[in-house]
XYZ file of C-alpha atoms in Angstrom:
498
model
C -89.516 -106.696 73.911
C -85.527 -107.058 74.036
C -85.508 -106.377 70.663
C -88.000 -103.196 70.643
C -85.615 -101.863 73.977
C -82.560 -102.776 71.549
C -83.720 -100.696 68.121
C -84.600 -97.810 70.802
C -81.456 -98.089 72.176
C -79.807 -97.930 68.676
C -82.276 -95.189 67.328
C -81.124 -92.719 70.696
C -77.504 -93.269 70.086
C -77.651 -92.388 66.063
C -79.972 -89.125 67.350
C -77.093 -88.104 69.809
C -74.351 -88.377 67.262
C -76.492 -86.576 64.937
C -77.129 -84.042 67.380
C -73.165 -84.010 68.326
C -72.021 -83.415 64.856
C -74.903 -80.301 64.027
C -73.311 -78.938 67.264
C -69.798 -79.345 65.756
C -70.664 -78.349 62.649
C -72.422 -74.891 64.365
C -68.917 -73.938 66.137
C -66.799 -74.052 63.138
C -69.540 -72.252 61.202
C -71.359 -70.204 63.270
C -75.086 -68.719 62.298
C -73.874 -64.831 61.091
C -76.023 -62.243 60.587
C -76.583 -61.758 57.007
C -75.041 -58.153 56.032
C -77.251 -55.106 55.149
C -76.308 -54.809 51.105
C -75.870 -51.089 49.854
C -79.099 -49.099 48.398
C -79.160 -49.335 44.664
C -77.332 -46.084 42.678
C -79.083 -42.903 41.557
C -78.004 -42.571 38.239
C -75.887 -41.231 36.411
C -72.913 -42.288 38.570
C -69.166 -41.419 38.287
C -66.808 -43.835 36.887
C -63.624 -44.861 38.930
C -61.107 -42.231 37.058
C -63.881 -39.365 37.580
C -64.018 -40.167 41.356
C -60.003 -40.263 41.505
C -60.373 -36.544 40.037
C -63.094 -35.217 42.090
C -60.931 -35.910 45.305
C -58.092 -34.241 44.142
C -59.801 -31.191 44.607
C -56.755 -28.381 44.005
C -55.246 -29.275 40.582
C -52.488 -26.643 38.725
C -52.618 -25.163 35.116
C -49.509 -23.746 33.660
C -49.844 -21.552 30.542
C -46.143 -20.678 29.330
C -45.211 -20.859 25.779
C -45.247 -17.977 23.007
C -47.188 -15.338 24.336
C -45.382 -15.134 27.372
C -42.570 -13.313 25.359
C -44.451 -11.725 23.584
C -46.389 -10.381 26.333
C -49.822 -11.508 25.003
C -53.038 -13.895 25.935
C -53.619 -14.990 22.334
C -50.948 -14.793 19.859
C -51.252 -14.464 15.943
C -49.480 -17.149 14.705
C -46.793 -15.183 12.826
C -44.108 -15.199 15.692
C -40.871 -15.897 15.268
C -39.360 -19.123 16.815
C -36.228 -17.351 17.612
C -37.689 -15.510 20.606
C -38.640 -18.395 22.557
C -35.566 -18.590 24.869
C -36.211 -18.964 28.538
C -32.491 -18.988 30.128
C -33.451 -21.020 33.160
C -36.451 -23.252 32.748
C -36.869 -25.385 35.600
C -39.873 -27.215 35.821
C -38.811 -29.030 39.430
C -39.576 -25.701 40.749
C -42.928 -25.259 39.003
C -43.786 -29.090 40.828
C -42.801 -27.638 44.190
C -45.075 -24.631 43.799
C -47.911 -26.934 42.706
C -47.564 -28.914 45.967
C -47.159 -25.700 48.098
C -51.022 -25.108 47.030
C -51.896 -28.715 47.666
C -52.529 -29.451 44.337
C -52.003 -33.188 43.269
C -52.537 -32.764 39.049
C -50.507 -30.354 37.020
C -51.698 -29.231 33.610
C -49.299 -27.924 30.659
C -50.231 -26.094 27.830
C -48.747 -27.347 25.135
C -49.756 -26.275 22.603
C -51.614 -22.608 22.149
C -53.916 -20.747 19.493
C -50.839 -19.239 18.409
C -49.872 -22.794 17.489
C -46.074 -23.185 18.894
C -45.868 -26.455 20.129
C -43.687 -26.936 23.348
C -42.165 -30.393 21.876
C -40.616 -31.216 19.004
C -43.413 -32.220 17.255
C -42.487 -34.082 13.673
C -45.587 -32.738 12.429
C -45.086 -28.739 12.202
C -41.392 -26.718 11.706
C -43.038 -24.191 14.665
C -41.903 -25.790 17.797
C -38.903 -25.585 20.113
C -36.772 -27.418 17.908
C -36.914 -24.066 15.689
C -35.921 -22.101 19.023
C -32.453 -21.375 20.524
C -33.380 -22.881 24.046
C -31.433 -26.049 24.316
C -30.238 -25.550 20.959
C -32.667 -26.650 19.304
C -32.937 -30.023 21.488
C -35.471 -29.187 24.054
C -38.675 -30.721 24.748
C -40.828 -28.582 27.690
C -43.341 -31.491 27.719
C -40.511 -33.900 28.268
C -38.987 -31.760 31.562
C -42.872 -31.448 32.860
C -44.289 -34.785 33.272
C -40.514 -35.690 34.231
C -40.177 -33.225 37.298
C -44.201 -33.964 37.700
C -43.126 -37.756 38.356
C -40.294 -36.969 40.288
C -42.421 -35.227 42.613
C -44.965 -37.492 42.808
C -47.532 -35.483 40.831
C -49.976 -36.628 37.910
C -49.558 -34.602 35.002
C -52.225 -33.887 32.271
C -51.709 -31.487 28.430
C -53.852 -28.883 26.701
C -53.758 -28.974 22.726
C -55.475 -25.635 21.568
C -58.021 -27.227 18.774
C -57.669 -23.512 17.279
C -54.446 -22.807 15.768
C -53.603 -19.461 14.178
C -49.902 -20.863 12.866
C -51.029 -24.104 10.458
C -51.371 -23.684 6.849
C -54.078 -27.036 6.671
C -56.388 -24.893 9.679
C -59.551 -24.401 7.844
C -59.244 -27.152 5.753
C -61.586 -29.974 7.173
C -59.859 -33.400 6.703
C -55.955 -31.930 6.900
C -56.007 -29.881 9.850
C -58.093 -32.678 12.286
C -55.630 -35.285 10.621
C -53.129 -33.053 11.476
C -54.398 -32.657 14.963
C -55.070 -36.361 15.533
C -51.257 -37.030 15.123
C -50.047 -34.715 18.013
C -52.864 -36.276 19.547
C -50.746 -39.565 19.203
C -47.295 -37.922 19.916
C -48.316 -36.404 23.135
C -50.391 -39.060 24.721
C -47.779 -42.064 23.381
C -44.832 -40.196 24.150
C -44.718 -39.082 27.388
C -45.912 -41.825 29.118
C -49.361 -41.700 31.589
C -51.662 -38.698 31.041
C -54.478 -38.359 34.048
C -56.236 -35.398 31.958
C -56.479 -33.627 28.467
C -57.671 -30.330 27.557
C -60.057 -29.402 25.027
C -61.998 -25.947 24.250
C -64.097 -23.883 21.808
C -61.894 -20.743 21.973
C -61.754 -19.305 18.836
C -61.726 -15.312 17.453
C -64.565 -13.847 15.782
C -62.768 -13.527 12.802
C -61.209 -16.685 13.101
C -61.090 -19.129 9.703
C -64.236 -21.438 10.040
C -63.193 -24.995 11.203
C -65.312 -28.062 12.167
C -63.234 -30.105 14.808
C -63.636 -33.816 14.906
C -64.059 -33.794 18.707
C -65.796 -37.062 18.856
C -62.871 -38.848 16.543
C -60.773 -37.026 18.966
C -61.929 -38.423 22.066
C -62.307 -42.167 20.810
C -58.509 -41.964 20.360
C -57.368 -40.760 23.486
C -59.920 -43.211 25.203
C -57.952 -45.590 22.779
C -54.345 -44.607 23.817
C -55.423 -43.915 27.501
C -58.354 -45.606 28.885
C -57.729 -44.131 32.722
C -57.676 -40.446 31.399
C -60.403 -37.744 31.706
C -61.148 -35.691 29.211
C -61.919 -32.160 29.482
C -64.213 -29.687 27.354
C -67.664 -27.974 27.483
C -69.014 -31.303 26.626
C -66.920 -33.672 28.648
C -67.143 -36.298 28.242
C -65.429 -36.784 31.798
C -65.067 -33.312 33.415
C -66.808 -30.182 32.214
C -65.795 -26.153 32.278
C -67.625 -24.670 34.494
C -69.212 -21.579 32.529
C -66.933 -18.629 33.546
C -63.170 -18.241 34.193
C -63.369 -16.599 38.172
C -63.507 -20.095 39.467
C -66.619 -20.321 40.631
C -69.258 -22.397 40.452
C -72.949 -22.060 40.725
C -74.693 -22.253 44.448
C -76.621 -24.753 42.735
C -74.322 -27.416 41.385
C -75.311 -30.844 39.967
C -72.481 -32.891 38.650
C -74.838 -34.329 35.904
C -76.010 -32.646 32.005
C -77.097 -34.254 29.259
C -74.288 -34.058 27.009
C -76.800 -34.080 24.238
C -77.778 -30.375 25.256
C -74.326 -28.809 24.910
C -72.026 -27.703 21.544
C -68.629 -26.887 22.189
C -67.470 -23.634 22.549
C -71.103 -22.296 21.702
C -72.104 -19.251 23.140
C -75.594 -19.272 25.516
C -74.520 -22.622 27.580
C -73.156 -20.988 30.334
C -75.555 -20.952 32.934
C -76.356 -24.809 31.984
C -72.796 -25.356 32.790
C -72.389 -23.547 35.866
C -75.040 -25.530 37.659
C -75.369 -28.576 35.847
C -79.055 -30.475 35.456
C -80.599 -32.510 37.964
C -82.344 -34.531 35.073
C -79.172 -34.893 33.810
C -78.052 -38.417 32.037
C -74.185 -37.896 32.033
C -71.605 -37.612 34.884
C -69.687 -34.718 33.737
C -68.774 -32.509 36.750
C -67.680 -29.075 36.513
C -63.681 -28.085 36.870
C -63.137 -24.179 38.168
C -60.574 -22.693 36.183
C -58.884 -19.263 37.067
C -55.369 -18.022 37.402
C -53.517 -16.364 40.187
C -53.147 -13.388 38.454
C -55.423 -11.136 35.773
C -54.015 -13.124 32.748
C -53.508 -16.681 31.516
C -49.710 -15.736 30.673
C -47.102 -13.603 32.399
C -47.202 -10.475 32.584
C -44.648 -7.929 34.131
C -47.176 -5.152 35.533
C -49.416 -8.024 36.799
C -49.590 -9.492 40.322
C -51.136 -12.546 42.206
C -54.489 -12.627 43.333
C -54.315 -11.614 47.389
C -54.995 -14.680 49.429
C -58.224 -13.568 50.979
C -59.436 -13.654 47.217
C -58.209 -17.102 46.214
C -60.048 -18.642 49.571
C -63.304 -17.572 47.972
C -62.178 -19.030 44.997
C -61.663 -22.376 47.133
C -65.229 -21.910 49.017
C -67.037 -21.224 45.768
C -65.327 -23.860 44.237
C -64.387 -26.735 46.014
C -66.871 -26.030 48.757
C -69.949 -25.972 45.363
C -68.951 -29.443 44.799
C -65.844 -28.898 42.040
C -62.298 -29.239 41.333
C -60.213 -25.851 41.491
C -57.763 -25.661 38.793
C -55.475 -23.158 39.226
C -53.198 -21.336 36.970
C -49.886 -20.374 37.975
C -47.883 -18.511 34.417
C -44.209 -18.989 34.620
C -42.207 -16.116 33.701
C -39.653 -15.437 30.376
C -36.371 -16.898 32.550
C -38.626 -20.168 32.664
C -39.854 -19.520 36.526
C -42.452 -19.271 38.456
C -42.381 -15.622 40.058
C -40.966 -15.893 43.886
C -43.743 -14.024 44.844
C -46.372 -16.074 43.113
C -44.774 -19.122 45.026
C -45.101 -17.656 48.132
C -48.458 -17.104 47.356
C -49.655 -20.563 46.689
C -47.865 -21.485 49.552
C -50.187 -19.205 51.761
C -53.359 -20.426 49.931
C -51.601 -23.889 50.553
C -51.050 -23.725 54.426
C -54.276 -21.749 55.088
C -56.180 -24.360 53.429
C -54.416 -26.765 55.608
C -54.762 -24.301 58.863
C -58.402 -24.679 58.102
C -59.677 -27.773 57.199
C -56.168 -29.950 58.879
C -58.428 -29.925 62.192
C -62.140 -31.426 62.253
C -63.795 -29.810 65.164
C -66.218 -32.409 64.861
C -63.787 -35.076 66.298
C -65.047 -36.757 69.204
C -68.436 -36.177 68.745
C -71.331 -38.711 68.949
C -73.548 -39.368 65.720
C -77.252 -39.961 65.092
C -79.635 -39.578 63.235
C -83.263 -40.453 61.778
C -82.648 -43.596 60.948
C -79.639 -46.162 60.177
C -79.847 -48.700 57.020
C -79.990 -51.878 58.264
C -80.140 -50.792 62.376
C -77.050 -50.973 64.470
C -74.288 -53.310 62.704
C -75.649 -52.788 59.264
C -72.927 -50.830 58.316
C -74.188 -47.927 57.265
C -74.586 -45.933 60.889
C -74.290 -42.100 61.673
C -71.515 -42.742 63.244
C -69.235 -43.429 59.629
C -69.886 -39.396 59.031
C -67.163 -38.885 61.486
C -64.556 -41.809 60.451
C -62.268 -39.585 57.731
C -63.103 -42.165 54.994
C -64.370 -41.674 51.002
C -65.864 -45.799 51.327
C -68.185 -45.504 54.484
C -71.665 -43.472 54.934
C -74.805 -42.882 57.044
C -77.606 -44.391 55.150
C -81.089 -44.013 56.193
C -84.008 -46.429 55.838
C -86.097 -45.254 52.877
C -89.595 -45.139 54.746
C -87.965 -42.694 57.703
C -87.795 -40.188 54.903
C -91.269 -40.629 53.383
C -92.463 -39.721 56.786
C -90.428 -37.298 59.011
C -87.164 -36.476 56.383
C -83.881 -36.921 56.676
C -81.821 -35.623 59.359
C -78.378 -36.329 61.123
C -77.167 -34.693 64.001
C -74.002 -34.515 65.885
C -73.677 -34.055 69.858
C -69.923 -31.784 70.165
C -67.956 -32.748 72.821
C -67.479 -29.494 75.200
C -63.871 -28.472 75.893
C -62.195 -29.071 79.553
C -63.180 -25.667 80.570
C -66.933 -26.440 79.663
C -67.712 -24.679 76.631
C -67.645 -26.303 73.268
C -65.003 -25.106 69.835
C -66.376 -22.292 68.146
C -66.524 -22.756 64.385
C -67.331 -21.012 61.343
C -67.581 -23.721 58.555
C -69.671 -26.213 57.854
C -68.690 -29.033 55.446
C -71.380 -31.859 54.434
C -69.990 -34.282 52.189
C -72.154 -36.995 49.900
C -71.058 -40.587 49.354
C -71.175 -39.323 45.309
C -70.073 -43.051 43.987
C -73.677 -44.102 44.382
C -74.884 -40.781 42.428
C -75.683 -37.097 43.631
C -78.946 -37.412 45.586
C -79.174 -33.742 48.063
C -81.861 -31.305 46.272
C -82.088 -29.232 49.186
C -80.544 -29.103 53.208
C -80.050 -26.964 56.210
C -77.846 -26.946 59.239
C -78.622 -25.437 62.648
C -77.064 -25.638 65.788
C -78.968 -25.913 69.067
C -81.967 -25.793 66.784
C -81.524 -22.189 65.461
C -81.088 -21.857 61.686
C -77.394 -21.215 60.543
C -77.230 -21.949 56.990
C -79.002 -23.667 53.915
C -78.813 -24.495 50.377
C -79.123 -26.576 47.453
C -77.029 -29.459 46.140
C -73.965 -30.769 48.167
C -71.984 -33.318 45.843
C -68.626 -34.471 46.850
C -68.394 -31.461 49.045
C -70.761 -28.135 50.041
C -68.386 -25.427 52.516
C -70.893 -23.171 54.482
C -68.616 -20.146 55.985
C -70.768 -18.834 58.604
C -70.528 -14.892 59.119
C -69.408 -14.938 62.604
C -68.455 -18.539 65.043
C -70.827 -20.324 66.568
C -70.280 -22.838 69.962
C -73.556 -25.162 70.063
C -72.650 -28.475 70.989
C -75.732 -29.706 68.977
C -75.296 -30.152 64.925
C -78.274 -31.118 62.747
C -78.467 -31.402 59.127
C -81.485 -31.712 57.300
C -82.104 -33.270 54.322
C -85.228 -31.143 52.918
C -85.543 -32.274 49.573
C -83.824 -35.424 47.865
C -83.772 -37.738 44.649
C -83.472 -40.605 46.729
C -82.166 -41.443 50.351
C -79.046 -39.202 50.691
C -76.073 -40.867 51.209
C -73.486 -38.829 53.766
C -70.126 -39.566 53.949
C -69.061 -36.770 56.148
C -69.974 -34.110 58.289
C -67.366 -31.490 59.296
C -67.092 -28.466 61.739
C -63.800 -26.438 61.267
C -62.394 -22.584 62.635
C -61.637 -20.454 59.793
C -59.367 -17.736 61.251
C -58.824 -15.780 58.200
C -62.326 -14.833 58.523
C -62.565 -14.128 61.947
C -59.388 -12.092 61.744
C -60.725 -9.890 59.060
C -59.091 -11.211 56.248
C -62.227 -11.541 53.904
């Protein structure tokens, strides 16, 4: 029996230091909840230098070259060198009008139809080497991406494909070798390029080419991997179907690239709204200039500012980038008064969309992925950031839909902000899901439509004051993924600006 107590007595002691060292081993590593993981993608989804461009959201085009002393849009080809001579280029002050509008990109062209290249190229005798302007020394690509840098913008190059100057154009092989070396000067030359320009323009009567656009894009994917590429076909950002900047009220960021010929006429409507069937990520840029032409023009003026923010709402707010052309004039400027203009369409933008009415607000909605602490709550709408969203569960929408609803804080004297715009923002890394949505406040109707993408604007025709917010999602391919929901006061509108 003492030895039966004894092996007890043994057999309690080895269960308590068992149970001692569990006990330890459960405070250093304590029992977590296991994290909710993200829901899978809706395909097609952007890559990480077509996201980088989609936030931008204001870029800047700058057509200067030939025609803009010879007071044309598409020169002949037959200029002379000699009257290329702007006496006081500075392209530091073209930078500072490009961040007066906000804009973070700047595009040059340089290179157009007319075929005068804007660096010496060591390919073609028409170029500013054969001008006066710097003696002969000058390189306008050069002093762009330079100032560009130096004020802390990207900077990205059109090369007209069509070229009205070049003896080889119309001959097959020649003319796309020829193009495929100022392909290589530009893009390993002037350092980083965030975006090149391609297009189909071309005169009826033009010479009949076939451009190697495929050859072409391999090699700037070659010599820049980060860049996106431009053109009716992409293969990283699109044209949008019209030059007024806008874009359709339907807009899905996805085509099938298969469906579309460059610089074919018919596609236009296909590229204005895109194709929710669509197998490519190719979303559409809004290109349009301040003023009635591409180049300067003396008798020509900017665009009033109540006109270029509906460019911005039908553009930016229809889930696209804005590009926006600003000409410089024959001394090598940017017109004072064209500055001053972007720098109103600049600080009304800000005066706008600077202050989120929706601050302080609570969040909910129909349902949270993963419950409370799953990381994907209402609450994230409201949180400023591009890497957090409200995600739903997947069965709340087969039953009820989708909704998410914000509860406004009211101000001290007891009546909530009035605002005028709506802004619903999708978490478009995981894909473009929103078919269909509507917003009302206090549960009357106040606006609808279609897709959303990386941003849908609804300007309301007069302010509103609920201090309830719903959006519902009516129709979706997929949960919809939200990574903001905005309320803002545009007084431009109320003042009678629009």
């Amino acid at each position: 029996m003492a030895a039966a107590g004894s092996t007890l007595l043994s057999l309690a002691v080895a269960a308590l230091a068992v149970s001692l060292l569990v006990s330890a081993s459960e405070a250093r590593h304590p029992t977590a909840t296991p994290a909710t993981p993200p829901p899978l993608p809706v395909l097609p989804i952007p890559s990480s230098s077509q996201l980088k461009w989609q936030r931008r959201e204001v870029i800047m085009f700058f057509h200067f070259g030939m025609n803009t002393f010879t007071d044309s849009e598409w020169g002949t080809g037959t200029e002379d060198p000699s009257l290329f001579r702007p006496a006081a280029l500075n392209a530091t002050q073209w930078m500072d009008a490009a961040r007066a509008a906000g804009a973070s990109l700047v595009i040059l062209v340089a290179k157009h139809h007319d075929g005068f290249c804007l660096w010496p190229s060591a390919y073609t005798a028409h170029s500013v080497r054969a001008s006066p302007w710097r003696a002969g020394r000058g390189d306008v690509v050069a002093e762009f991406v330079n100032a560009a840098r130096a004020r802390g913008l990207d900077a990205g190059l059109y090369l007209s494909p069509w070229d009205r100057h070049d003896q080889r154009y119309g001959q097959e092989v020649a003319y796309n070798e020829y193009y495929e070396a100022q392909l290589h000067e530009l893009l390993t030359g002037y350092g980083s390029v965030s975006e090149i320009w391609f297009d189909g323009a071309k005169g009826k009567n033009a010479t009949n080419m076939t451009y190697h656009f495929q050859e072409w894009f391999q090699t700037v994917k070659q010599l820049q991997r980060s860049i996106n590429i431009f053109s009716d076909d992409g293969p990283d950002v699109r044209w949008v179907g019209d030059e007024k900047g806008y874009a359709g009220t339907t807009c899905w960021s996805a085509v099938n690239r298969s469906a579309i010929t460059i610089g074919e006429a018919g596609i236009e409507k296909y590229l204005n709204e895109g194709d929710p069937r669509g197998r490519d990520w190719v979303p559409p840029e809004c290109d349009v200039s301040i003023r009635t032409g591409w180049f300067w023009h003396a008798n020509e003026t900017a665009k009033p500012l109540a006109q270029l923010l509906e460019i911005y709402y039908n553009s930016v707010g229809r889930n696209c980038v804005l590009l926006l052309n600003a000409p410089p004039n024959t001394t090598g400027l940017v017109e004072d008064a064209d500055v001053a203009r972007l720098r109103e369409f600049g600080r009304a933008v800000e005066a706008i969309f600077g202050t989120d009415l929706a601050a302080g607000s609570v969040a909910r909605a129909s349902s949270e992925r993963g419950g409370p602490g799953g990381g994907f709550e209402a609450r994230n709408v409201l949180d400023g950031r591009e890497d957090t969203y409200w995600a739903p569960t997947e069965e709340d929408g087969c039953r009820n839909g989708y909704w998410i609803e914000l509860r406004r804080p009211a101000e001290a004297a007891g009546r909530p902000f009035e605002f005028n715009v709506v802004r619903i923002q999708e978490h478009v890394a995981l894909g473009q899901r929103v078919e269909r949505h509507a917003v009302y406040v206090d549960g009357a109707p106040v606006a609808n439509g279609t897709t959303v993408g990386h941003k849908r604007l609804h300007r309301l025709p007069r302010p509103v004051a609920g201090r309830k917010v719903r959006v519902w999602i009516t129709a979706r391919r997929g949960p919809p993924l939200l990574s903001a929901v905005g309320l803002h006061h545009d007084p431009f509108v109320a003042a009678g600006a629009m």
